Amino acid sequence: MFIMKHIKVIKSNCLKTDGGCGECQSSCQSACKTSCTVGNQECASETSKTNDTYL
Amino acid sequence: MIHTFKFDNRFFAYDVFSSSLMEVDEATHNVIDLYSKGHNEQSIHERLDARFDVQAVNEILFEIEELKKSGSFDSEINYASCEPSTDFHIKALCLHIAHDCNLRCKYCFASTGAFGGKRELMSEAVGLKALDLLFANSGKTKNLEVDFFGGEPMMNFDVVKAIVRHGRELEKKYNKHVNFTMTTNCYDISEEAMEYLNEEMHNIVISLDGREDKHNFMRPTAEKTGSHSVILENAKKFVKMRGDKSHYIRGTFTKHNLDFSEDVKYLHSQGFKQISVEPVVADEKLSYAITEDDLPQIFSEYEKLAKWYIKERAKGRWLNFFHFFVDLETGPCVTKRLSGCGAGCEYLAVAPSGEIYPCHQFAGQEDFLLGNLNDGITNMDIRSSFASNQVSSKDDCRNCWAQMFCGGGCSANAYNFNGTIAKPHLLECEMQRKRLECALAIYALEHMTDKKI
């Protein structure tokens, strides 16, 4: 196994390339209303695995 | 595309299109910086061998090659494969339930509630019709959203309740779910109303700026008295009754409180754990507006806030700061990230008159009128211009490392500052990037197996 000395990977390849179901929250409905902040929204299909709020 | 940054004397790297986060040493930071500027191996050695051990630079270049093979370094994206649907279904409505307010906030983008027009409340008939429009045009989307916004929504509470009742009926009819939310100043709200809202609202946003003098200066009542003490007590009661259910205490900072980390600390000291304090968006000519000259202080303040935030959470005094929250594992898909806030497309705003706008910030601007509840959406040219205004269509965004987090920025801010929704408001971008560096560093430091906080 290759061990890196200079680069410590904390999370890798996290970007979900599939999806697009459109079930997640609209960003301006969360808290901002003046700044567009998409990256901190939760994926609804992930949420639905543990939460019955979403159908 | 890869971005490196420094936080609290530590170095980090973020690979944009794979969403990979790394901590690196100083030599690697320098190697990546040169690599991302197009320097080859020889050129990197020429520039760094005098500063760093040659063997170390070779090791770093080898590690980079290994990461590239795994797809987590300098990864690429095919924008065309991530294009969002343009079937123009509607998912979310911002209902301007009251174009009136009991406060006279100096920075209000809604002209202290009236949105540049007359002070009026949305009628029940308009509200119910708006919901009918939402459900009938929601396509296959199961989870819908309705935000009660103003002005101050509690000035029209009976209509709010009527709309919620109607929404619950429509849920059964269409087999869909609607999340109601409200943004309130919490100034005039009874315990009975809090109980109702805690039951029916999926999320509550309570506007409270922080320290008493800062809040009262910008958020006086209509009678020109301070609103802080009343709102603070109401908010405490409301949040206590709400328990773990979703909410935010939402403040605004201006040029008058660039030391806004003190406002976040103050709110936390009052028992609030879900906090969002955001920069005011205002014309540069206004005395409280944030300008480019303020950026160094704001950057320093975000760093200061982030360091305090990490320590508080590590000590068990947990809080969530909205702009420091990123979840790399359960965050949105790339399609969502590239399509942004959805304004003008899946997200629309309805004024008390029944007029429909791309979002709450465009309400009252005739050039952006999309239609009305009687005739439906008639101005498809404007809607199409929002639909095509994606991250991938904007040069400023395509070349920015933060493109997967901000959705291309706020269209209203872009229009108000640059005269077009296609060019982001760069002051907003600068602050967004700084917040994201802090957020990623926080994420990294809290997810390290050998964390030393």
Short mmCIF file of C-alpha atoms in Angstrom, two decimals:
data_model
loop_
_atom_site.label_atom_id
_atom_site.label_comp_id
_atom_site.label_asym_id
_atom_site.label_seq_id
_atom_site.Cartn_x
_atom_site.Cartn_y
_atom_site.Cartn_z
CA MET A 1 0.00 0.00 0.00
CA PHE A 2 1.31 3.42 -0.99
CA ILE A 3 1.54 5.81 1.94
CA MET A 4 1.74 9.51 1.19
CA LYS A 5 4.07 11.66 3.28
CA HIS A 6 3.08 15.10 2.08
CA ILE A 7 -0.62 14.90 1.25
CA LYS A 8 -3.18 13.76 3.79
CA VAL A 9 -6.48 12.95 2.08
CA ILE A 10 -9.42 13.84 4.30
CA LYS A 11 -12.25 13.12 1.85
CA SER A 12 -11.94 12.01 -1.72
CA ASN A 13 -14.23 11.80 -4.71
CA CYS A 14 -17.31 13.08 -2.87
CA LEU A 15 -19.02 14.82 -5.75
CA LYS A 16 -22.23 13.05 -6.72
CA THR A 17 -22.34 12.99 -10.49
CA ASP A 18 -25.64 11.13 -10.67
CA GLY A 19 -28.81 12.75 -9.35
CA GLY A 20 -30.76 15.71 -10.58
CA CYS A 21 -34.00 14.44 -9.05
CA GLY A 22 -34.84 18.00 -7.94
CA GLU A 23 -36.25 16.95 -4.57
CA CYS A 24 -33.77 18.90 -2.44
CA GLN A 25 -34.46 22.23 -0.81
CA SER A 26 -34.28 25.43 -2.82
CA SER A 27 -31.30 27.30 -1.45
CA CYS A 28 -33.09 30.56 -0.71
CA GLN A 29 -35.71 28.74 1.36
CA SER A 30 -33.14 27.87 4.03
CA ALA A 31 -31.67 30.91 5.72
CA CYS A 32 -30.01 33.26 3.35
CA LYS A 33 -32.46 35.14 1.09
CA THR A 34 -29.64 37.43 -0.02
CA SER A 35 -26.78 35.08 -0.87
CA CYS A 36 -26.87 31.99 -3.00
CA THR A 37 -25.48 29.09 -1.02
CA VAL A 38 -26.06 25.75 -2.65
CA GLY A 39 -23.18 23.65 -1.35
CA ASN A 40 -24.56 23.47 2.16
CA GLN A 41 -27.93 22.06 1.15
CA GLU A 42 -28.58 18.43 1.91
CA CYS A 43 -29.32 15.87 -0.77
CA ALA A 44 -32.97 14.86 -0.31
CA SER A 45 -32.39 11.34 -1.55
CA GLU A 46 -29.72 10.90 1.15
CA THR A 47 -31.97 12.51 3.75
CA SER A 48 -34.89 10.26 2.86
CA LYS A 49 -32.88 7.23 3.98
CA THR A 50 -32.99 8.42 7.58
CA ASN A 51 -35.83 10.91 7.72
CA ASP A 52 -39.47 10.56 6.79
CA THR A 53 -39.95 14.29 6.18
CA TYR A 54 -39.44 13.66 2.49
CA LEU A 55 -41.70 11.32 0.58
CA MET B 1 -9.05 22.43 -11.12
CA ILE B 2 -7.42 22.49 -7.70
CA HIS B 3 -7.36 25.20 -5.06
CA THR B 4 -4.90 25.56 -2.21
CA PHE B 5 -5.34 27.77 0.80
CA LYS B 6 -3.93 28.49 4.24
CA PHE B 7 -5.91 28.50 7.45
CA ASP B 8 -4.45 28.96 10.92
CA ASN B 9 -0.92 28.22 9.66
CA ARG B 10 -1.99 24.96 8.01
CA PHE B 11 -2.29 24.27 4.30
CA PHE B 12 -5.17 22.62 2.50
CA ALA B 13 -5.99 21.62 -1.06
CA TYR B 14 -9.43 21.15 -2.58
CA ASP B 15 -10.02 19.39 -5.89
CA VAL B 16 -13.05 21.09 -7.38
CA PHE B 17 -14.57 18.51 -9.72
CA SER B 18 -14.08 15.45 -7.52
CA SER B 19 -14.76 17.31 -4.27
CA SER B 20 -11.65 15.90 -2.61
CA LEU B 21 -10.19 17.64 0.41
CA MET B 22 -6.60 17.27 1.56
CA GLU B 23 -4.25 18.71 4.12
CA VAL B 24 -0.82 19.32 2.65
CA ASP B 25 2.54 20.52 3.90
CA GLU B 26 4.04 23.86 2.90
CA ALA B 27 6.21 22.39 0.14
CA THR B 28 3.19 20.67 -1.39
CA HIS B 29 1.22 23.89 -1.17
CA ASN B 30 3.90 25.54 -3.29
CA VAL B 31 4.13 22.64 -5.73
CA ILE B 32 0.36 22.59 -6.28
CA ASP B 33 0.31 26.35 -6.73
CA LEU B 34 2.87 26.10 -9.54
CA TYR B 35 1.27 22.96 -10.99
CA SER B 36 -2.11 24.68 -11.23
CA LYS B 37 -0.47 27.58 -13.06
CA GLY B 38 0.74 25.18 -15.73
CA HIS B 39 4.37 24.65 -14.67
CA ASN B 40 5.88 21.29 -15.61
CA GLU B 41 8.10 19.11 -13.39
CA GLN B 42 11.33 20.77 -14.47
CA SER B 43 9.94 24.25 -13.96
CA ILE B 44 8.64 23.33 -10.51
CA HIS B 45 12.07 22.03 -9.51
CA GLU B 46 13.75 25.16 -10.82
CA ARG B 47 11.55 27.33 -8.66
CA LEU B 48 11.43 25.29 -5.48
CA ASP B 49 14.64 23.31 -5.13
CA ALA B 50 16.38 26.19 -3.39
CA ARG B 51 13.61 26.40 -0.78
CA PHE B 52 12.69 22.78 -0.25
CA ASP B 53 14.48 19.44 -0.26
CA VAL B 54 14.78 18.09 -3.82
CA GLN B 55 13.79 14.59 -2.71
CA ALA B 56 10.69 16.02 -1.02
CA VAL B 57 9.63 17.80 -4.22
CA ASN B 58 10.07 14.52 -6.13
CA GLU B 59 7.93 12.70 -3.56
CA ILE B 60 5.23 15.35 -3.82
CA LEU B 61 5.15 15.10 -7.61
CA PHE B 62 4.85 11.33 -7.31
CA GLU B 63 2.00 11.63 -4.79
CA ILE B 64 0.20 14.02 -7.10
CA GLU B 65 0.49 11.52 -9.96
CA GLU B 66 -0.98 8.78 -7.74
CA LEU B 67 -3.91 11.01 -6.77
CA LYS B 68 -4.52 11.89 -10.40
CA LYS B 69 -4.81 8.18 -11.21
CA SER B 70 -7.50 7.86 -8.51
CA GLY B 71 -9.42 10.81 -9.96
CA SER B 72 -9.08 12.99 -6.89
CA PHE B 73 -6.56 15.54 -8.16
CA ASP B 74 -6.95 17.97 -11.04
CA SER B 75 -10.09 16.16 -12.12
CA GLU B 76 -12.24 17.47 -14.95
CA ILE B 77 -15.92 17.97 -15.60
CA ASN B 78 -18.17 17.57 -18.57
CA TYR B 79 -20.69 20.35 -18.03
CA ALA B 80 -22.93 19.08 -20.80
CA SER B 81 -23.61 15.85 -18.93
CA CYS B 82 -24.82 17.75 -15.85
CA GLU B 83 -27.33 20.09 -17.46
CA PRO B 84 -30.46 20.51 -15.36
CA SER B 85 -33.92 19.85 -16.72
CA THR B 86 -35.58 22.83 -18.34
CA ASP B 87 -39.14 21.55 -18.26
CA PHE B 88 -40.08 24.62 -16.16
CA HIS B 89 -41.91 22.79 -13.42
CA ILE B 90 -42.34 24.78 -10.20
CA LYS B 91 -40.99 23.45 -6.93
CA ALA B 92 -40.86 26.38 -4.54
CA LEU B 93 -42.78 29.60 -3.95
CA CYS B 94 -41.89 32.60 -1.91
CA LEU B 95 -45.22 34.09 -0.89
CA HIS B 96 -45.07 37.79 -0.11
CA ILE B 97 -47.76 37.40 2.45
CA ALA B 98 -47.29 40.96 3.73
CA HIS B 99 -45.87 43.93 1.93
CA ASP B 100 -45.85 45.70 5.23
CA CYS B 101 -43.75 45.49 8.36
CA ASN B 102 -43.77 46.58 11.99
CA LEU B 103 -40.04 47.36 11.78
CA ARG B 104 -38.25 49.98 9.70
CA CYS B 105 -34.90 48.30 9.10
CA LYS B 106 -32.49 50.69 7.41
CA TYR B 107 -30.96 48.04 5.15
CA CYS B 108 -34.21 46.39 4.08
CA PHE B 109 -34.06 45.45 0.38
CA ALA B 110 -37.86 45.42 0.49
CA SER B 111 -38.02 49.18 1.20
CA THR B 112 -39.04 48.50 4.84
CA GLY B 113 -41.63 46.01 3.70
CA ALA B 114 -43.44 47.61 0.80
CA PHE B 115 -41.04 46.48 -1.97
CA GLY B 116 -41.17 49.91 -3.55
CA GLY B 117 -44.96 49.80 -3.85
CA LYS B 118 -47.88 50.35 -1.50
CA ARG B 119 -48.15 48.66 1.87
CA GLU B 120 -50.60 45.78 1.46
CA LEU B 121 -51.34 42.26 2.64
CA MET B 122 -51.88 39.21 0.46
CA SER B 123 -55.53 38.18 0.37
CA GLU B 124 -56.59 34.63 1.15
CA ALA B 125 -57.84 34.23 -2.43
CA VAL B 126 -54.44 35.15 -3.88
CA GLY B 127 -52.63 32.86 -1.44
CA LEU B 128 -54.82 29.85 -2.24
CA LYS B 129 -54.51 30.48 -5.95
CA ALA B 130 -50.72 30.61 -5.66
CA LEU B 131 -50.72 27.19 -4.04
CA ASP B 132 -52.99 25.85 -6.77
CA LEU B 133 -50.46 27.12 -9.32
CA LEU B 134 -47.60 25.45 -7.46
CA PHE B 135 -49.20 22.03 -7.19
CA ALA B 136 -50.62 22.04 -10.70
CA ASN B 137 -47.23 22.92 -12.21
CA SER B 138 -44.96 20.83 -10.00
CA GLY B 139 -44.48 18.02 -12.49
CA LYS B 140 -42.98 14.90 -10.98
CA THR B 141 -41.47 16.71 -8.00
CA LYS B 142 -42.79 15.28 -4.75
CA ASN B 143 -41.34 17.72 -2.22
CA LEU B 144 -42.58 21.28 -2.61
CA GLU B 145 -41.75 24.39 -0.63
CA VAL B 146 -43.62 27.51 0.35
CA ASP B 147 -41.94 30.30 2.27
CA PHE B 148 -44.01 32.96 4.00
CA PHE B 149 -42.06 36.14 3.50
CA GLY B 150 -42.50 39.86 3.76
CA GLY B 151 -42.39 42.47 5.12
CA GLU B 152 -43.48 40.71 8.25
CA PRO B 153 -45.61 37.60 7.61
CA MET B 154 -47.11 37.63 11.12
CA MET B 155 -49.03 40.78 10.13
CA ASN B 156 -51.17 38.47 8.01
CA PHE B 157 -51.28 35.36 10.19
CA ASP B 158 -54.90 34.37 9.47
CA VAL B 159 -54.11 34.14 5.76
CA VAL B 160 -50.97 32.10 6.55
CA LYS B 161 -53.16 29.60 8.39
CA ALA B 162 -55.69 29.46 5.56
CA ILE B 163 -52.91 28.79 3.03
CA VAL B 164 -51.44 26.02 5.20
CA ARG B 165 -54.90 24.38 5.51
CA HIS B 166 -55.27 24.53 1.75
CA GLY B 167 -51.78 23.12 1.27
CA ARG B 168 -52.55 20.13 3.46
CA GLU B 169 -55.62 19.40 1.33
CA LEU B 170 -53.61 19.69 -1.86
CA GLU B 171 -51.01 17.31 -0.46
CA LYS B 172 -53.66 14.60 -0.28
CA LYS B 173 -55.10 15.42 -3.66
CA TYR B 174 -51.74 15.35 -5.45
CA ASN B 175 -49.93 12.86 -3.17
CA LYS B 176 -47.14 15.36 -2.60
CA HIS B 177 -45.50 16.95 0.39
CA VAL B 178 -45.11 20.67 1.02
CA ASN B 179 -42.61 22.13 3.47
CA PHE B 180 -43.87 25.46 4.75
CA THR B 181 -41.28 27.88 6.09
CA MET B 182 -41.43 31.40 7.48
CA THR B 183 -39.04 34.31 7.78
CA THR B 184 -40.19 36.49 10.67
CA ASN B 185 -38.79 39.35 12.73
CA CYS B 186 -40.43 37.77 15.80
CA TYR B 187 -41.46 41.18 17.11
CA ASP B 188 -45.18 40.63 17.53
CA ILE B 189 -45.84 36.96 18.03
CA SER B 190 -47.91 35.16 20.66
CA GLU B 191 -47.10 31.88 22.36
CA GLU B 192 -50.12 30.39 20.63
CA ALA B 193 -48.73 31.45 17.25
CA MET B 194 -45.34 29.95 18.14
CA GLU B 195 -47.03 26.63 18.91
CA TYR B 196 -48.83 26.70 15.59
CA LEU B 197 -45.69 27.62 13.63
CA ASN B 198 -43.63 24.96 15.38
CA GLU B 199 -46.21 22.41 14.33
CA GLU B 200 -46.64 23.53 10.72
CA MET B 201 -43.39 25.18 9.64
CA HIS B 202 -40.57 22.95 8.44
CA ASN B 203 -38.10 25.80 9.01
CA ILE B 204 -38.27 29.15 10.76
CA VAL B 205 -35.88 32.01 10.12
CA ILE B 206 -35.87 34.63 12.87
CA SER B 207 -34.24 37.95 12.04
CA LEU B 208 -32.02 39.12 14.90
CA ASP B 209 -28.72 40.86 14.22
CA GLY B 210 -26.85 40.16 17.46
CA ARG B 211 -25.67 42.72 20.00
CA GLU B 212 -28.34 45.10 21.24
CA ASP B 213 -26.83 48.38 20.01
CA LYS B 214 -25.99 46.94 16.58
CA HIS B 215 -29.45 45.45 16.18
CA ASN B 216 -31.33 48.51 17.41
CA PHE B 217 -29.36 50.85 15.17
CA MET B 218 -30.39 49.02 12.00
CA ARG B 219 -33.71 47.46 13.08
CA PRO B 220 -35.87 50.09 14.80
CA THR B 221 -39.63 49.68 15.10
CA ALA B 222 -42.10 51.70 13.04
CA GLU B 223 -42.33 53.96 16.13
CA LYS B 224 -38.53 54.45 15.99
CA THR B 225 -37.87 52.54 19.20
CA GLY B 226 -35.42 49.69 19.66
CA SER B 227 -36.75 46.22 18.85
CA HIS B 228 -33.96 44.11 20.34
CA SER B 229 -35.21 43.30 23.83
CA VAL B 230 -38.67 42.22 22.64
CA ILE B 231 -37.30 40.13 19.77
CA LEU B 232 -34.60 38.49 21.88
CA GLU B 233 -37.08 37.31 24.50
CA ASN B 234 -39.58 36.13 21.87
CA ALA B 235 -36.85 34.32 19.92
CA LYS B 236 -35.57 32.56 23.02
CA LYS B 237 -39.05 31.35 23.88
CA PHE B 238 -39.80 30.36 20.29
CA VAL B 239 -36.57 28.40 19.83
CA LYS B 240 -36.90 26.69 23.21
CA MET B 241 -40.41 25.54 22.30
CA ARG B 242 -39.16 24.47 18.86
CA GLY B 243 -36.49 22.14 20.22
CA ASP B 244 -34.52 20.36 17.50
CA LYS B 245 -36.82 21.37 14.65
CA SER B 246 -35.12 23.30 11.86
CA HIS B 247 -34.60 27.02 12.43
CA TYR B 248 -32.04 29.80 12.08
CA ILE B 249 -31.36 33.00 13.95
CA ARG B 250 -30.49 35.17 11.00
CA GLY B 251 -28.60 38.44 11.34
CA THR B 252 -27.14 40.93 8.92
CA PHE B 253 -23.82 42.68 9.35
CA THR B 254 -22.98 46.03 7.78
CA LYS B 255 -20.05 48.43 7.66
CA HIS B 256 -21.11 49.45 11.18
CA ASN B 257 -20.32 46.04 12.65
CA LEU B 258 -17.49 44.54 10.65
CA ASP B 259 -16.55 42.85 13.94
CA PHE B 260 -19.55 40.60 13.33
CA SER B 261 -17.91 37.59 14.99
CA GLU B 262 -18.89 39.36 18.21
CA ASP B 263 -22.52 39.22 17.12
CA VAL B 264 -22.27 35.48 16.43
CA LYS B 265 -20.67 34.98 19.84
CA TYR B 266 -23.37 37.09 21.45
CA LEU B 267 -26.15 35.06 19.82
CA HIS B 268 -24.49 31.84 20.93
CA SER B 269 -24.15 33.20 24.47
CA GLN B 270 -27.90 33.77 24.47
CA GLY B 271 -28.46 30.06 23.88
CA PHE B 272 -28.92 29.99 20.09
CA LYS B 273 -27.24 27.17 18.22
CA GLN B 274 -28.40 27.64 14.64
CA ILE B 275 -27.01 30.96 13.49
CA SER B 276 -26.57 32.75 10.20
CA VAL B 277 -25.07 36.24 10.11
CA GLU B 278 -24.67 37.52 6.58
CA PRO B 279 -23.24 40.58 4.85
CA VAL B 280 -25.66 43.33 3.90
CA VAL B 281 -26.24 43.76 0.19
CA ALA B 282 -26.54 47.46 -0.54
CA ASP B 283 -25.58 50.19 -2.97
CA GLU B 284 -22.02 51.33 -2.29
CA LYS B 285 -23.22 54.90 -1.83
CA LEU B 286 -25.09 54.01 1.35
CA SER B 287 -23.26 54.62 4.61
CA TYR B 288 -23.70 51.07 5.88
CA ALA B 289 -22.80 49.31 2.61
CA ILE B 290 -19.89 46.92 2.46
CA THR B 291 -17.25 47.94 -0.04
CA GLU B 292 -14.07 46.42 -1.43
CA ASP B 293 -12.02 48.31 1.16
CA ASP B 294 -13.75 46.33 3.89
CA LEU B 295 -12.69 42.94 2.55
CA PRO B 296 -9.40 42.55 4.48
CA GLN B 297 -11.21 43.14 7.75
CA ILE B 298 -14.07 40.85 6.78
CA PHE B 299 -11.66 38.06 5.78
CA SER B 300 -9.83 38.42 9.06
CA GLU B 301 -13.14 38.35 10.92
CA TYR B 302 -14.28 35.15 9.19
CA GLU B 303 -10.98 33.50 10.15
CA LYS B 304 -11.31 34.69 13.72
CA LEU B 305 -14.88 33.39 13.83
CA ALA B 306 -13.84 30.04 12.36
CA LYS B 307 -11.09 29.51 14.94
CA TRP B 308 -13.47 30.33 17.78
CA TYR B 309 -16.16 28.12 16.19
CA ILE B 310 -13.87 25.09 16.06
CA LYS B 311 -12.91 25.52 19.70
CA GLU B 312 -16.49 25.97 20.88
CA ARG B 313 -17.63 22.82 19.11
CA ALA B 314 -14.64 20.85 20.38
CA LYS B 315 -15.51 21.90 23.92
CA GLY B 316 -19.04 20.57 23.51
CA ARG B 317 -20.63 24.00 23.07
CA TRP B 318 -22.02 23.08 19.69
CA LEU B 319 -23.40 25.57 17.21
CA ASN B 320 -23.96 25.63 13.48
CA PHE B 321 -23.02 28.72 11.50
CA PHE B 322 -24.90 28.57 8.19
CA HIS B 323 -22.03 29.67 5.99
CA PHE B 324 -19.51 27.37 7.66
CA PHE B 325 -21.59 24.28 7.02
CA VAL B 326 -20.47 22.02 4.20
CA ASP B 327 -21.07 18.32 4.13
CA LEU B 328 -18.91 16.80 1.46
CA GLU B 329 -20.57 13.39 1.73
CA THR B 330 -24.29 14.17 1.73
CA GLY B 331 -24.28 17.47 -0.13
CA PRO B 332 -26.21 18.09 -3.32
CA CYS B 333 -25.50 16.44 -6.65
CA VAL B 334 -23.56 18.21 -9.35
CA THR B 335 -26.70 19.07 -11.31
CA LYS B 336 -28.07 20.98 -8.33
CA ARG B 337 -24.75 22.67 -7.75
CA LEU B 338 -24.55 23.92 -11.30
CA SER B 339 -28.15 25.07 -11.56
CA GLY B 340 -27.98 27.29 -8.48
CA CYS B 341 -30.92 28.72 -6.60
CA GLY B 342 -33.53 28.00 -9.28
CA ALA B 343 -34.87 31.56 -9.36
CA GLY B 344 -37.15 32.20 -12.30
CA CYS B 345 -37.39 28.48 -13.01
CA GLU B 346 -38.36 26.12 -10.18
CA TYR B 347 -38.40 28.93 -7.62
CA LEU B 348 -40.77 31.89 -8.01
CA ALA B 349 -42.09 34.71 -5.86
CA VAL B 350 -45.71 35.86 -5.69
CA ALA B 351 -46.58 39.42 -4.62
CA PRO B 352 -49.81 40.35 -2.76
CA SER B 353 -51.22 41.56 -6.09
CA GLY B 354 -50.80 38.06 -7.55
CA GLU B 355 -47.92 39.16 -9.77
CA ILE B 356 -45.23 36.54 -10.28
CA TYR B 357 -41.49 37.34 -10.19
CA PRO B 358 -38.32 35.24 -10.54
CA CYS B 359 -37.61 35.55 -6.80
CA HIS B 360 -38.35 37.68 -3.76
CA GLN B 361 -35.56 40.14 -4.59
CA PHE B 362 -37.05 40.97 -7.98
CA ALA B 363 -40.55 41.61 -6.61
CA GLY B 364 -41.89 44.93 -7.81
CA GLN B 365 -39.37 45.27 -10.66
CA GLU B 366 -41.50 45.60 -13.76
CA ASP B 367 -38.74 44.39 -16.09
CA PHE B 368 -38.80 41.05 -14.34
CA LEU B 369 -42.54 40.52 -14.15
CA LEU B 370 -43.18 36.95 -15.31
CA GLY B 371 -46.97 37.00 -15.22
CA ASN B 372 -49.77 36.78 -12.70
CA LEU B 373 -51.99 34.20 -11.04
CA ASN B 374 -54.90 34.83 -13.42
CA ASP B 375 -52.99 34.51 -16.69
CA GLY B 376 -50.12 32.31 -15.52
CA ILE B 377 -46.54 32.83 -16.59
CA THR B 378 -46.59 34.75 -19.83
CA ASN B 379 -43.09 36.18 -20.07
CA MET B 380 -41.17 33.08 -21.08
CA ASP B 381 -38.24 35.10 -22.42
CA ILE B 382 -37.26 36.14 -18.92
CA ARG B 383 -37.81 32.65 -17.59
CA SER B 384 -35.59 31.24 -20.32
CA SER B 385 -32.87 33.77 -19.53
CA PHE B 386 -32.82 32.49 -15.93
CA ALA B 387 -32.87 28.86 -17.06
CA SER B 388 -29.81 29.37 -19.23
CA ASN B 389 -27.97 31.37 -16.57
CA GLN B 390 -26.03 28.39 -15.25
CA VAL B 391 -22.59 28.16 -13.66
CA SER B 392 -21.31 26.68 -16.90
CA SER B 393 -22.52 29.66 -18.94
CA LYS B 394 -20.57 32.27 -16.99
CA ASP B 395 -16.82 32.82 -17.50
CA ASP B 396 -16.37 34.21 -13.98
CA CYS B 397 -17.87 31.02 -12.57
CA ARG B 398 -16.30 28.45 -14.89
CA ASN B 399 -12.86 29.64 -13.83
CA CYS B 400 -13.66 29.84 -10.11
CA TRP B 401 -12.71 27.10 -7.65
CA ALA B 402 -15.87 27.76 -5.60
CA GLN B 403 -18.26 27.04 -8.48
CA MET B 404 -19.62 23.87 -6.89
CA PHE B 405 -20.77 25.68 -3.74
CA CYS B 406 -22.47 28.93 -4.70
CA GLY B 407 -24.56 27.95 -7.71
CA GLY B 408 -23.20 30.90 -9.62
CA GLY B 409 -24.23 33.45 -7.00
CA CYS B 410 -27.38 35.48 -6.50
CA SER B 411 -28.98 36.65 -9.76
CA ALA B 412 -30.56 39.66 -8.07
CA ASN B 413 -27.23 40.84 -6.69
CA ALA B 414 -25.67 40.31 -10.11
CA TYR B 415 -28.36 42.39 -11.79
CA ASN B 416 -28.38 45.14 -9.18
CA PHE B 417 -24.61 45.65 -9.34
CA ASN B 418 -23.75 44.71 -12.92
CA GLY B 419 -26.98 45.30 -14.83
CA THR B 420 -27.16 41.66 -15.93
CA ILE B 421 -27.90 38.38 -14.19
CA ALA B 422 -25.07 36.80 -16.20
CA LYS B 423 -22.21 38.54 -14.39
CA PRO B 424 -21.84 37.70 -10.70
CA HIS B 425 -21.42 40.41 -8.07
CA LEU B 426 -17.71 40.00 -7.42
CA LEU B 427 -17.72 41.46 -3.91
CA GLU B 428 -20.19 38.72 -2.98
CA CYS B 429 -17.90 36.17 -4.67
CA GLU B 430 -14.87 37.31 -2.66
CA MET B 431 -16.70 36.89 0.64
CA GLN B 432 -18.19 33.58 -0.49
CA ARG B 433 -14.75 32.19 -1.31
CA LYS B 434 -13.34 33.24 2.04
CA ARG B 435 -16.26 31.66 3.92
CA LEU B 436 -15.80 28.46 1.94
CA GLU B 437 -12.10 28.28 2.76
CA CYS B 438 -13.03 28.56 6.42
CA ALA B 439 -15.81 25.98 6.01
CA LEU B 440 -13.51 23.49 4.28
CA ALA B 441 -10.79 24.00 6.88
CA ILE B 442 -13.33 23.43 9.65
CA TYR B 443 -14.53 20.30 7.90
CA ALA B 444 -10.96 19.06 7.49
CA LEU B 445 -9.94 19.76 11.07
CA GLU B 446 -13.07 18.11 12.46
CA HIS B 447 -12.75 15.02 10.25
CA MET B 448 -9.09 14.22 10.75
CA THR B 449 -8.42 10.97 12.53
CA ASP B 450 -5.48 12.56 14.35
CA LYS B 451 -7.10 15.92 14.90
CA LYS B 452 -5.41 18.35 17.23
CA ILE B 453 -7.83 21.18 17.83
#
